[in-house]
């Protein structure tokens, strides 16, 4: 029988330095606990993806998301599990606090959009999809996006 562990992730901000960790933040830090199975507002919005039309992630409900753009048809997404985030994080040397993945994904590593930190503890958005993989830039607004 497989055993699955789901850890809470804490987003800590001390003197402007944001970190993600599996233990509560130390005294003097502002903190927020990110739920292990939910995607949150930081993921919603528009992204620039090299050599592809921009991507937009919108929410239909708390656990139902839609990704459009990227030269593909609209794709239903769901919150990434802690195991899925850990798997992608290990593969790309990231600590991923949240993410959404394709609902009908058959890939070896869950295809999706993720948010977390790189090895230098910098806040990053990361994409692992059939047409692109790597660090991506989130747009301030979606008005100038072309699809």
Short mmCIF file of C-alpha atoms in Angstrom, two decimals, residues 37-123:
data_model
loop_
_atom_site.label_atom_id
_atom_site.label_comp_id
_atom_site.label_asym_id
_atom_site.label_seq_id
_atom_site.Cartn_x
_atom_site.Cartn_y
_atom_site.Cartn_z
CA UNK A 37 -4.52 20.95 -2.25
CA UNK A 38 -5.68 24.39 -3.35
CA UNK A 39 -4.60 26.87 -5.96
CA UNK A 40 -4.93 30.49 -5.03
CA UNK A 41 -5.26 33.91 -6.59
CA UNK A 42 -1.50 34.35 -7.23
CA UNK A 43 -1.74 31.79 -10.04
CA UNK A 44 -4.68 33.44 -11.79
CA UNK A 45 -3.77 35.84 -14.59
CA UNK A 46 -1.68 36.03 -17.74
CA UNK A 47 1.82 34.78 -18.49
CA UNK A 48 4.45 35.33 -21.16
CA UNK A 49 5.82 32.07 -22.52
CA UNK A 50 8.83 32.14 -24.86
CA UNK A 51 7.99 31.42 -28.51
CA UNK A 52 4.28 30.86 -27.74
CA UNK A 53 1.20 33.05 -27.57
CA UNK A 54 0.52 34.18 -23.99
CA UNK A 55 -1.32 31.98 -21.51
CA UNK A 56 -4.27 33.00 -19.33
CA UNK A 57 -5.44 31.09 -16.26
CA UNK A 58 -8.95 31.80 -15.00
CA UNK A 59 -11.09 30.23 -12.29
CA UNK A 60 -14.52 28.68 -12.82
CA UNK A 61 -14.83 27.61 -9.18
CA UNK A 62 -12.61 26.85 -6.19
CA UNK A 63 -11.22 23.68 -7.76
CA UNK A 64 -11.93 24.17 -11.47
CA UNK A 65 -9.65 26.33 -13.63
CA UNK A 66 -9.29 26.99 -17.36
CA UNK A 67 -6.05 27.67 -19.23
CA UNK A 68 -6.33 29.40 -22.61
CA UNK A 69 -3.70 30.54 -25.08
CA UNK A 70 -0.39 28.91 -25.81
CA UNK A 71 -1.66 28.00 -29.26
CA UNK A 72 -3.91 25.28 -27.83
CA UNK A 73 -7.60 24.80 -27.11
CA UNK A 74 -8.98 25.77 -23.70
CA UNK A 75 -7.77 23.24 -21.13
CA UNK A 76 -9.46 22.34 -17.85
CA UNK A 77 -7.13 22.47 -14.85
CA UNK A 78 -7.40 21.40 -11.20
CA UNK A 79 -5.34 22.17 -8.08
CA UNK A 80 -2.05 20.25 -7.95
CA UNK A 81 -1.65 17.84 -5.07
CA UNK A 82 1.31 18.07 -2.69
CA UNK A 83 2.74 14.95 -4.36
CA UNK A 84 2.47 16.50 -7.83
CA UNK A 85 4.13 19.73 -6.67
CA UNK A 86 6.91 17.74 -4.97
CA UNK A 87 7.47 15.62 -8.11
CA UNK A 88 7.86 18.67 -10.37
CA UNK A 89 9.92 20.44 -7.72
CA UNK A 90 12.37 17.53 -7.51
CA UNK A 91 12.66 17.30 -11.29
CA UNK A 92 13.41 21.03 -11.72
CA UNK A 93 15.04 21.87 -8.34
CA UNK A 94 12.22 24.11 -7.11
CA UNK A 95 10.14 24.39 -3.94
CA UNK A 96 6.57 24.69 -5.23
CA UNK A 97 3.94 26.07 -2.88
CA UNK A 98 0.99 25.90 -5.26
CA UNK A 99 0.01 24.84 -8.72
CA UNK A 100 -2.70 23.80 -11.14
CA UNK A 101 -2.42 20.79 -13.43
CA UNK A 102 -4.25 19.49 -16.49
CA UNK A 103 -7.30 17.47 -15.42
CA UNK A 104 -6.77 14.69 -17.95
CA UNK A 105 -2.97 14.59 -17.81
CA UNK A 106 -1.23 11.39 -18.87
CA UNK A 107 2.34 12.72 -18.63
CA UNK A 108 5.09 11.27 -16.47
CA UNK A 109 5.42 14.60 -14.65
CA UNK A 110 2.22 16.57 -14.06
CA UNK A 111 1.72 19.24 -16.70
CA UNK A 112 0.72 22.56 -15.18
CA UNK A 113 1.49 26.05 -13.91
CA UNK A 114 3.27 26.36 -10.56
CA UNK A 115 4.37 29.02 -8.08
CA UNK A 116 7.21 28.76 -5.57
CA UNK A 117 10.93 29.40 -5.21
CA UNK A 118 14.09 28.48 -7.06
CA UNK A 119 17.38 27.39 -5.46
CA UNK A 120 18.29 31.04 -4.83
CA UNK A 121 14.99 31.46 -2.91
CA UNK A 122 13.62 33.80 -5.56
CA UNK A 123 9.86 33.85 -6.10
#
